[in-house]
CSV table of N, CA and C in Angstrom, one decimal:
chain,number,residue,atom,x,y,z
A,1,MET,N,0.9,-1.2,0.0
A,1,MET,CA,0.0,-0.1,0.0
A,1,MET,C,0.8,1.2,-0.1
A,2,ASP,N,0.5,2.1,-0.8
A,2,ASP,CA,1.3,3.5,-0.8
A,2,ASP,C,0.3,4.5,0.0
A,3,TYR,N,0.9,5.5,0.5
A,3,TYR,CA,0.2,6.5,1.1
A,3,TYR,C,0.5,7.9,0.6
A,4,PRO,N,-0.4,8.4,-0.3
A,4,PRO,CA,-0.2,9.7,-0.9
A,4,PRO,C,-0.5,10.6,0.3
A,5,HIS,N,0.3,11.7,0.4
A,5,HIS,CA,0.2,12.7,1.3
A,5,HIS,C,-0.2,14.0,0.5
A,6,PHE,N,-1.2,14.8,0.8
A,6,PHE,CA,-1.6,15.9,0.1
A,6,PHE,C,-1.2,17.0,1.2
A,7,PHE,N,-0.4,18.0,0.6
A,7,PHE,CA,0.1,19.0,1.5
A,7,PHE,C,-0.3,20.5,0.9
A,8,ARG,N,-0.6,21.3,1.9
A,8,ARG,CA,-0.8,22.6,1.4
A,8,ARG,C,-0.2,23.7,2.5
A,9,ARG,N,0.5,24.7,2.2
A,9,ARG,CA,1.0,25.6,3.0
A,9,ARG,C,-0.1,26.5,3.5
A,10,ASN,N,-0.2,26.7,4.8
A,10,ASN,CA,-1.2,27.6,5.5
A,10,ASN,C,-0.9,29.0,5.2
A,11,HIS,N,-1.9,29.8,4.9
A,11,HIS,CA,-1.7,31.2,4.8
A,11,HIS,C,-0.8,31.6,3.7
A,12,PHE,N,-0.7,30.8,2.7
A,12,PHE,CA,0.4,31.1,1.7
A,12,PHE,C,0.1,32.5,1.0
A,13,LYS,N,-1.1,32.8,0.8
A,13,LYS,CA,-1.6,34.0,0.1
A,13,LYS,C,-1.0,35.2,0.8
A,14,GLN,N,-1.0,35.1,2.3
A,14,GLN,CA,-0.4,36.2,3.1
A,14,GLN,C,0.9,36.4,3.1
A,15,VAL,N,1.7,35.2,2.8
A,15,VAL,CA,3.2,35.4,2.7
A,15,VAL,C,3.4,36.2,1.5
A,16,ASN,N,2.7,35.8,0.2
A,16,ASN,CA,3.0,36.6,-1.0
A,16,ASN,C,2.6,38.1,-0.8
A,17,ASP,N,1.3,38.3,-0.2
A,17,ASP,CA,0.8,39.6,-0.1
A,17,ASP,C,1.8,40.4,0.9
A,18,THR,N,2.3,39.9,1.9
A,18,THR,CA,3.1,40.6,2.9
A,18,THR,C,4.5,40.8,2.4
A,19,TYR,N,5.2,39.7,1.9
A,19,TYR,CA,6.7,39.7,1.6
A,19,TYR,C,6.9,39.7,0.2
A,20,GLY,N,6.0,39.4,-0.7
A,20,GLY,CA,6.2,39.3,-2.2
A,20,GLY,C,6.3,38.0,-2.7
A,21,HIS,N,6.2,37.8,-4.0
A,21,HIS,CA,6.2,36.5,-4.5
A,21,HIS,C,7.5,35.9,-4.6
A,22,ILE,N,8.6,36.6,-4.6
A,22,ILE,CA,9.8,36.1,-4.6
A,22,ILE,C,10.2,35.4,-3.2
A,23,VAL,N,9.7,36.1,-2.1
A,23,VAL,CA,9.8,35.4,-0.8
A,23,VAL,C,8.9,34.2,-0.7
A,24,GLY,N,7.6,34.3,-1.4
A,24,GLY,CA,6.7,33.2,-1.4
A,24,GLY,C,7.4,32.0,-2.1
A,25,ASP,N,8.0,32.2,-3.3
A,25,ASP,CA,8.8,31.2,-3.9
A,25,ASP,C,10.0,30.4,-3.1
A,26,LYS,N,10.6,31.3,-2.3
A,26,LYS,CA,11.6,30.8,-1.4
A,26,LYS,C,11.0,30.0,-0.3
A,27,VAL,N,9.8,30.4,0.1
A,27,VAL,CA,9.2,29.5,1.2
A,27,VAL,C,8.8,28.2,0.6
A,28,LEU,N,8.1,28.2,-0.7
A,28,LEU,CA,7.9,26.9,-1.2
A,28,LEU,C,9.1,26.1,-1.4
A,29,LEU,N,10.2,26.7,-1.7
A,29,LEU,CA,11.5,26.0,-1.9
A,29,LEU,C,11.9,25.4,-0.5
A,30,PHE,N,11.8,26.2,0.5
A,30,PHE,CA,12.2,25.7,1.9
A,30,PHE,C,11.3,24.5,2.3
A,31,ILE,N,10.0,24.6,2.0
A,31,ILE,CA,9.1,23.5,2.4
A,31,ILE,C,9.4,22.2,1.6
A,32,ALA,N,9.7,22.4,0.2
A,32,ALA,CA,9.9,21.3,-0.6
A,32,ALA,C,11.2,20.5,-0.1
A,33,ASN,N,12.2,21.4,0.3
A,33,ASN,CA,13.4,20.8,0.8
A,33,ASN,C,13.2,20.1,2.1
A,34,GLN,N,12.3,20.6,2.9
A,34,GLN,CA,12.0,20.0,4.3
A,34,GLN,C,11.2,18.6,4.0
A,35,LEU,N,10.4,18.6,2.9
A,35,LEU,CA,9.7,17.4,2.6
A,35,LEU,C,10.7,16.4,2.0
A,36,LYS,N,11.5,16.8,1.3
A,36,LYS,CA,12.6,15.8,0.7
A,36,LYS,C,13.4,15.2,1.8
A,37,THR,N,13.6,15.7,3.0
A,37,THR,CA,14.4,15.1,4.1
A,37,THR,C,13.8,13.8,4.5
A,38,MET,N,12.4,13.6,4.1
A,38,MET,CA,11.7,12.4,4.5
A,38,MET,C,12.1,11.1,3.6
A,39,ARG,N,12.9,11.5,2.5
A,39,ARG,CA,13.4,10.4,1.5
A,39,ARG,C,12.2,9.7,1.0
A,40,GLU,N,11.3,10.4,0.6
A,40,GLU,CA,10.1,9.7,-0.2
A,40,GLU,C,9.9,10.5,-1.4
A,41,HIS,N,9.0,10.1,-2.3
A,41,HIS,CA,8.8,10.9,-3.6
A,41,HIS,C,7.9,12.1,-3.3
A,42,VAL,N,8.5,13.2,-3.6
A,42,VAL,CA,7.8,14.5,-3.5
A,42,VAL,C,7.5,15.0,-4.9
A,43,VAL,N,6.2,15.4,-5.1
A,43,VAL,CA,5.9,16.0,-6.4
A,43,VAL,C,5.1,17.4,-6.1
A,44,ARG,N,5.4,18.4,-6.8
A,44,ARG,CA,4.5,19.7,-6.6
A,44,ARG,C,3.3,19.4,-7.5
A,45,TYR,N,2.2,19.4,-6.8
A,45,TYR,CA,0.9,19.2,-7.5
A,45,TYR,C,0.3,20.4,-8.1
A,46,GLY,N,0.6,21.6,-7.5
A,46,GLY,CA,0.1,22.8,-8.1
A,46,GLY,C,0.2,24.0,-7.0
A,47,GLY,N,0.4,25.0,-7.3
A,47,GLY,CA,0.4,26.3,-6.4
A,47,GLY,C,1.3,25.9,-5.2
A,48,ASP,N,0.5,25.9,-4.0
A,48,ASP,CA,1.3,25.6,-2.8
A,48,ASP,C,1.0,24.2,-2.3
A,49,GLU,N,0.8,23.3,-3.2
A,49,GLU,CA,0.4,21.9,-2.9
A,49,GLU,C,1.5,20.9,-3.3
A,50,PHE,N,1.6,20.0,-2.5
A,50,PHE,CA,2.6,18.9,-2.8
A,50,PHE,C,2.0,17.6,-2.6
A,51,ILE,N,2.4,16.5,-3.2
A,51,ILE,CA,2.0,15.1,-3.0
A,51,ILE,C,3.3,14.4,-2.7
A,52,ILE,N,3.2,13.7,-1.6
A,52,ILE,CA,4.3,12.7,-1.2
A,52,ILE,C,3.7,11.3,-1.3
A,53,ILE,N,4.5,10.5,-2.1
A,53,ILE,CA,4.1,9.1,-2.1
A,53,ILE,C,5.1,8.3,-1.3
A,54,PHE,N,4.5,7.8,-0.1
A,54,PHE,CA,5.4,7.0,0.8
A,54,PHE,C,5.4,5.6,0.3
A,55,SER,N,6.6,5.0,0.6
A,55,SER,CA,6.9,3.6,0.1
A,55,SER,C,5.9,2.6,0.8
A,56,LYS,N,5.8,1.5,0.2
A,56,LYS,CA,4.8,0.5,0.7
A,56,LYS,C,5.1,0.0,2.2
A,57,ASN,N,6.4,0.1,2.5
A,57,ASN,CA,6.6,-0.4,3.9
A,57,ASN,C,6.3,0.6,5.0
A,58,ILE,N,5.8,1.8,4.6
A,58,ILE,CA,5.3,2.8,5.6
A,58,ILE,C,3.9,2.7,5.9
A,59,THR,N,3.6,2.6,7.1
A,59,THR,CA,2.1,2.4,7.5
A,59,THR,C,1.5,3.8,7.7
A,60,LYS,N,0.2,3.8,7.6
A,60,LYS,CA,-0.5,5.2,7.7
A,60,LYS,C,-0.1,5.9,9.0
A,61,LYS,N,0.0,5.1,10.0
A,61,LYS,CA,0.3,5.6,11.4
A,61,LYS,C,1.7,6.3,11.4
A,62,THR,N,2.7,5.5,10.7
A,62,THR,CA,4.1,6.0,10.6
A,62,THR,C,4.0,7.2,9.6
A,63,ALA,N,3.3,7.3,8.6
A,63,ALA,CA,3.3,8.5,7.7
A,63,ALA,C,2.8,9.7,8.6
A,64,LEU,N,1.7,9.5,9.3
A,64,LEU,CA,1.2,10.5,10.1
A,64,LEU,C,2.1,11.1,11.2
A,65,ARG,N,2.8,10.1,11.8
A,65,ARG,CA,3.8,10.5,12.8
A,65,ARG,C,5.0,11.3,12.2
A,66,LYS,N,5.6,10.9,11.0
A,66,LYS,CA,6.6,11.5,10.4
A,66,LYS,C,6.2,12.9,9.9
A,67,LEU,N,4.9,13.1,9.4
A,67,LEU,CA,4.5,14.4,9.0
A,67,LEU,C,4.2,15.3,10.1
A,68,ASN,N,3.8,14.9,11.3
A,68,ASN,CA,3.6,15.7,12.4
A,68,ASN,C,4.9,16.2,13.0
A,69,GLU,N,5.9,15.3,12.9
A,69,GLU,CA,7.2,15.6,13.4
A,69,GLU,C,7.9,16.7,12.5
A,70,LEU,N,7.8,16.5,11.2
A,70,LEU,CA,8.2,17.5,10.2
A,70,LEU,C,7.5,18.8,10.5
A,71,ARG,N,6.3,18.9,10.6
A,71,ARG,CA,5.6,20.1,10.7
A,71,ARG,C,6.0,20.7,12.1
A,72,GLU,N,6.1,20.0,13.0
A,72,GLU,CA,6.7,20.6,14.3
A,72,GLU,C,8.0,21.2,14.2
A,73,GLY,N,8.9,20.7,13.4
A,73,GLY,CA,10.3,21.1,13.2
A,73,GLY,C,10.0,22.5,12.3
A,74,VAL,N,9.3,22.4,11.3
A,74,VAL,CA,9.0,23.6,10.5
A,74,VAL,C,8.5,24.9,11.2
A,75,VAL,N,7.5,24.5,12.1
A,75,VAL,CA,6.8,25.7,12.8
A,75,VAL,C,7.9,26.4,13.7
A,76,HIS,N,8.9,25.7,14.2
A,76,HIS,CA,9.8,26.3,15.2
A,76,HIS,C,11.0,27.0,14.4
A,77,LYS,N,11.0,26.9,13.1
A,77,LYS,CA,12.1,27.7,12.4
A,77,LYS,C,11.7,29.1,11.9
A,78,LYS,N,12.6,30.1,12.3
A,78,LYS,CA,12.2,31.4,11.8
A,78,LYS,C,12.8,31.7,10.4
A,79,LEU,N,11.9,32.2,9.6
A,79,LEU,CA,12.4,32.5,8.2
A,79,LEU,C,12.5,34.0,8.2
A,80,LYS,N,13.4,34.5,7.4
A,80,LYS,CA,13.7,35.9,7.3
A,80,LYS,C,13.5,36.5,5.9
A,81,SER,N,12.9,37.8,6.0
A,81,SER,CA,12.9,38.6,4.8
A,81,SER,C,13.3,39.9,5.1
A,82,LYS,N,14.5,40.3,4.6
A,82,LYS,CA,15.0,41.6,4.9
A,82,LYS,C,15.2,41.6,6.5
A,83,ASP,N,14.7,42.6,7.3
A,83,ASP,CA,14.9,42.5,8.7
A,83,ASP,C,13.6,42.0,9.4
A,84,LEU,N,12.8,41.5,8.8
A,84,LEU,CA,11.6,40.8,9.4
A,84,LEU,C,11.7,39.3,9.4
A,85,SER,N,11.2,38.7,10.4
A,85,SER,CA,11.2,37.3,10.5
A,85,SER,C,9.8,36.7,10.7
A,86,PHE,N,9.5,35.6,10.3
A,86,PHE,CA,8.2,34.9,10.4
A,86,PHE,C,8.4,33.6,10.5
A,87,ARG,N,7.2,32.7,10.8
A,87,ARG,CA,7.2,31.4,10.8
A,87,ARG,C,6.1,30.8,9.8
A,88,VAL,N,6.2,29.6,9.4
A,88,VAL,CA,5.3,29.0,8.6
A,88,VAL,C,4.8,27.6,9.1
A,89,SER,N,3.7,27.3,8.6
A,89,SER,CA,3.2,25.9,8.9
A,89,SER,C,2.7,25.2,7.8
A,90,PHE,N,2.1,24.0,7.9
A,90,PHE,CA,1.5,23.4,6.7
A,90,PHE,C,0.4,22.4,7.3
A,91,SER,N,-0.4,22.1,6.4
A,91,SER,CA,-1.4,21.0,6.8
A,91,SER,C,-1.3,20.0,5.8
A,92,PHE,N,-1.7,18.7,6.2
A,92,PHE,CA,-1.6,17.6,5.3
A,92,PHE,C,-2.8,16.6,5.5
A,93,GLY,N,-3.0,15.8,4.5
A,93,GLY,CA,-4.0,14.8,4.5
A,93,GLY,C,-3.3,13.5,4.1
A,94,VAL,N,-3.6,12.4,4.8
A,94,VAL,CA,-3.0,11.2,4.4
A,94,VAL,C,-4.1,10.2,4.0
A,95,CYS,N,-4.0,9.5,2.9
A,95,CYS,CA,-4.9,8.6,2.4
A,95,CYS,C,-4.2,7.4,1.8
A,96,GLU,N,-4.8,6.2,2.1
A,96,GLU,CA,-4.3,4.9,1.6
A,96,GLU,C,-4.6,4.7,0.2
A,97,PHE,N,-3.6,4.3,-0.6
A,97,PHE,CA,-3.9,4.0,-2.1
A,97,PHE,C,-3.5,2.5,-2.3
A,98,LYS,N,-4.6,1.7,-2.7
A,98,LYS,CA,-4.4,0.3,-2.9
A,98,LYS,C,-4.4,0.1,-4.4
A,99,GLU,N,-3.8,-1.1,-4.7
A,99,GLU,CA,-4.0,-1.6,-6.2
A,99,GLU,C,-5.4,-1.5,-6.6
A,100,ASN,N,-5.7,-1.0,-7.9
A,100,ASN,CA,-6.9,-0.8,-8.5
A,100,ASN,C,-7.7,0.4,-8.0
A,101,ASP,N,-7.3,1.1,-6.9
A,101,ASP,CA,-8.0,2.3,-6.5
A,101,ASP,C,-7.9,3.4,-7.6
A,102,ASN,N,-8.9,4.3,-7.6
A,102,ASN,CA,-9.0,5.3,-8.5
A,102,ASN,C,-8.1,6.4,-8.1
A,103,LEU,N,-7.2,6.9,-8.8
A,103,LEU,CA,-6.1,8.0,-8.4
A,103,LEU,C,-6.9,9.3,-8.0
A,104,THR,N,-7.9,9.6,-8.9
A,104,THR,CA,-8.5,10.8,-8.6
A,104,THR,C,-9.2,10.8,-7.3
A,105,SER,N,-10.0,9.7,-6.9
A,105,SER,CA,-10.8,9.6,-5.8
A,105,SER,C,-9.9,9.7,-4.5
A,106,THR,N,-8.6,9.0,-4.7
A,106,THR,CA,-7.6,9.0,-3.7
A,106,THR,C,-7.1,10.3,-3.4
A,107,VAL,N,-6.8,11.2,-4.4
A,107,VAL,CA,-6.4,12.5,-4.3
A,107,VAL,C,-7.5,13.4,-3.6
A,108,GLU,N,-8.7,13.2,-4.1
A,108,GLU,CA,-9.8,14.0,-3.5
A,108,GLU,C,-9.9,13.7,-2.0
A,109,LEU,N,-9.8,12.4,-1.6
A,109,LEU,CA,-9.9,12.0,-0.1
A,109,LEU,C,-8.7,12.7,0.6
A,110,ALA,N,-7.5,12.6,0.1
A,110,ALA,CA,-6.4,13.2,0.7
A,110,ALA,C,-6.6,14.8,0.9
A,111,ASP,N,-7.2,15.3,-0.2
A,111,ASP,CA,-7.5,16.8,-0.1
A,111,ASP,C,-8.5,17.0,1.0
A,112,LYS,N,-9.5,16.2,1.2
A,112,LYS,CA,-10.6,16.4,2.2
A,112,LYS,C,-9.8,16.3,3.7
A,113,ASN,N,-8.9,15.3,3.7
A,113,ASN,CA,-8.4,15.1,5.0
A,113,ASN,C,-7.4,16.2,5.3
A,114,MET,N,-6.7,16.8,4.3
A,114,MET,CA,-5.9,17.9,4.4
A,114,MET,C,-6.7,19.2,4.9
A,115,TYR,N,-7.8,19.4,4.3
A,115,TYR,CA,-8.7,20.5,4.7
A,115,TYR,C,-9.2,20.3,6.1
A,116,ASP,N,-9.5,19.2,6.5
A,116,ASP,CA,-9.9,18.9,7.9
A,116,ASP,C,-8.6,19.2,8.9
A,117,ASP,N,-7.4,18.8,8.5
A,117,ASP,CA,-6.2,19.1,9.3
A,117,ASP,C,-6.0,20.6,9.4
A,118,LYS,N,-6.3,21.3,8.2
A,118,LYS,CA,-6.0,22.6,8.2
A,118,LYS,C,-6.7,23.4,9.2
A,119,ILE,N,-8.2,22.9,9.3
A,119,ILE,CA,-9.0,23.6,10.3
A,119,ILE,C,-8.5,23.3,11.8
A,120,GLU,N,-8.1,22.2,11.9
A,120,GLU,CA,-7.6,21.8,13.4
A,120,GLU,C,-6.3,22.5,13.6
A,121,ILE,N,-5.4,22.6,12.7
A,121,ILE,CA,-4.1,23.2,13.0
A,121,ILE,C,-4.1,24.7,13.2
A,122,LYS,N,-5.0,25.3,12.5
A,122,LYS,CA,-5.3,26.7,12.7
A,122,LYS,C,-5.8,27.0,14.1
A,123,LYS,N,-6.6,26.1,14.6
A,123,LYS,CA,-6.9,26.3,16.1
A,123,LYS,C,-5.8,26.1,17.1
A,124,LYS,N,-4.8,25.3,16.6
A,124,LYS,CA,-3.7,25.0,17.6
A,124,LYS,C,-2.3,26.0,17.4
A,125,ILE,N,-2.2,26.4,16.3
A,125,ILE,CA,-1.0,27.2,16.0
A,125,ILE,C,-1.6,28.6,15.7
A,126,THR,N,-1.0,29.6,16.5
A,126,THR,CA,-1.6,30.9,16.2
A,126,THR,C,-0.2,31.8,16.0
A,127,GLY,N,-0.5,33.0,15.5
A,127,GLY,CA,0.6,33.9,15.3
A,127,GLY,C,1.5,33.7,14.1
A,128,ILE,N,0.9,32.8,13.1
A,128,ILE,CA,1.7,32.4,11.9
A,128,ILE,C,0.9,33.2,10.7
């Protein structure tokens, strides 16, 4: 079983509006590089969204734990633009993909799970 992870940067429009699109692009690159540290397949899906395909030997529980640990590390890093600093966060949804599953349906479920996570994480993380 593979576990696609659907990822979206929280408040990304605010980063672009506040610091500009060049800084926004650098934030996306930062996030992409953080995701790559997991040593899984990372694909930019569009805009500020990424999909990670976890290998078959990674359980859903392990994928969730790894993503939560990664998010915790990202939240605690200060990013800088000129003399201003800021923090970023992200939301994710994990969905199991089995042989013969419909890819579109799987991505839609991962997206729904990500949206649910986004609502919860915004309650827990403030000031970003």
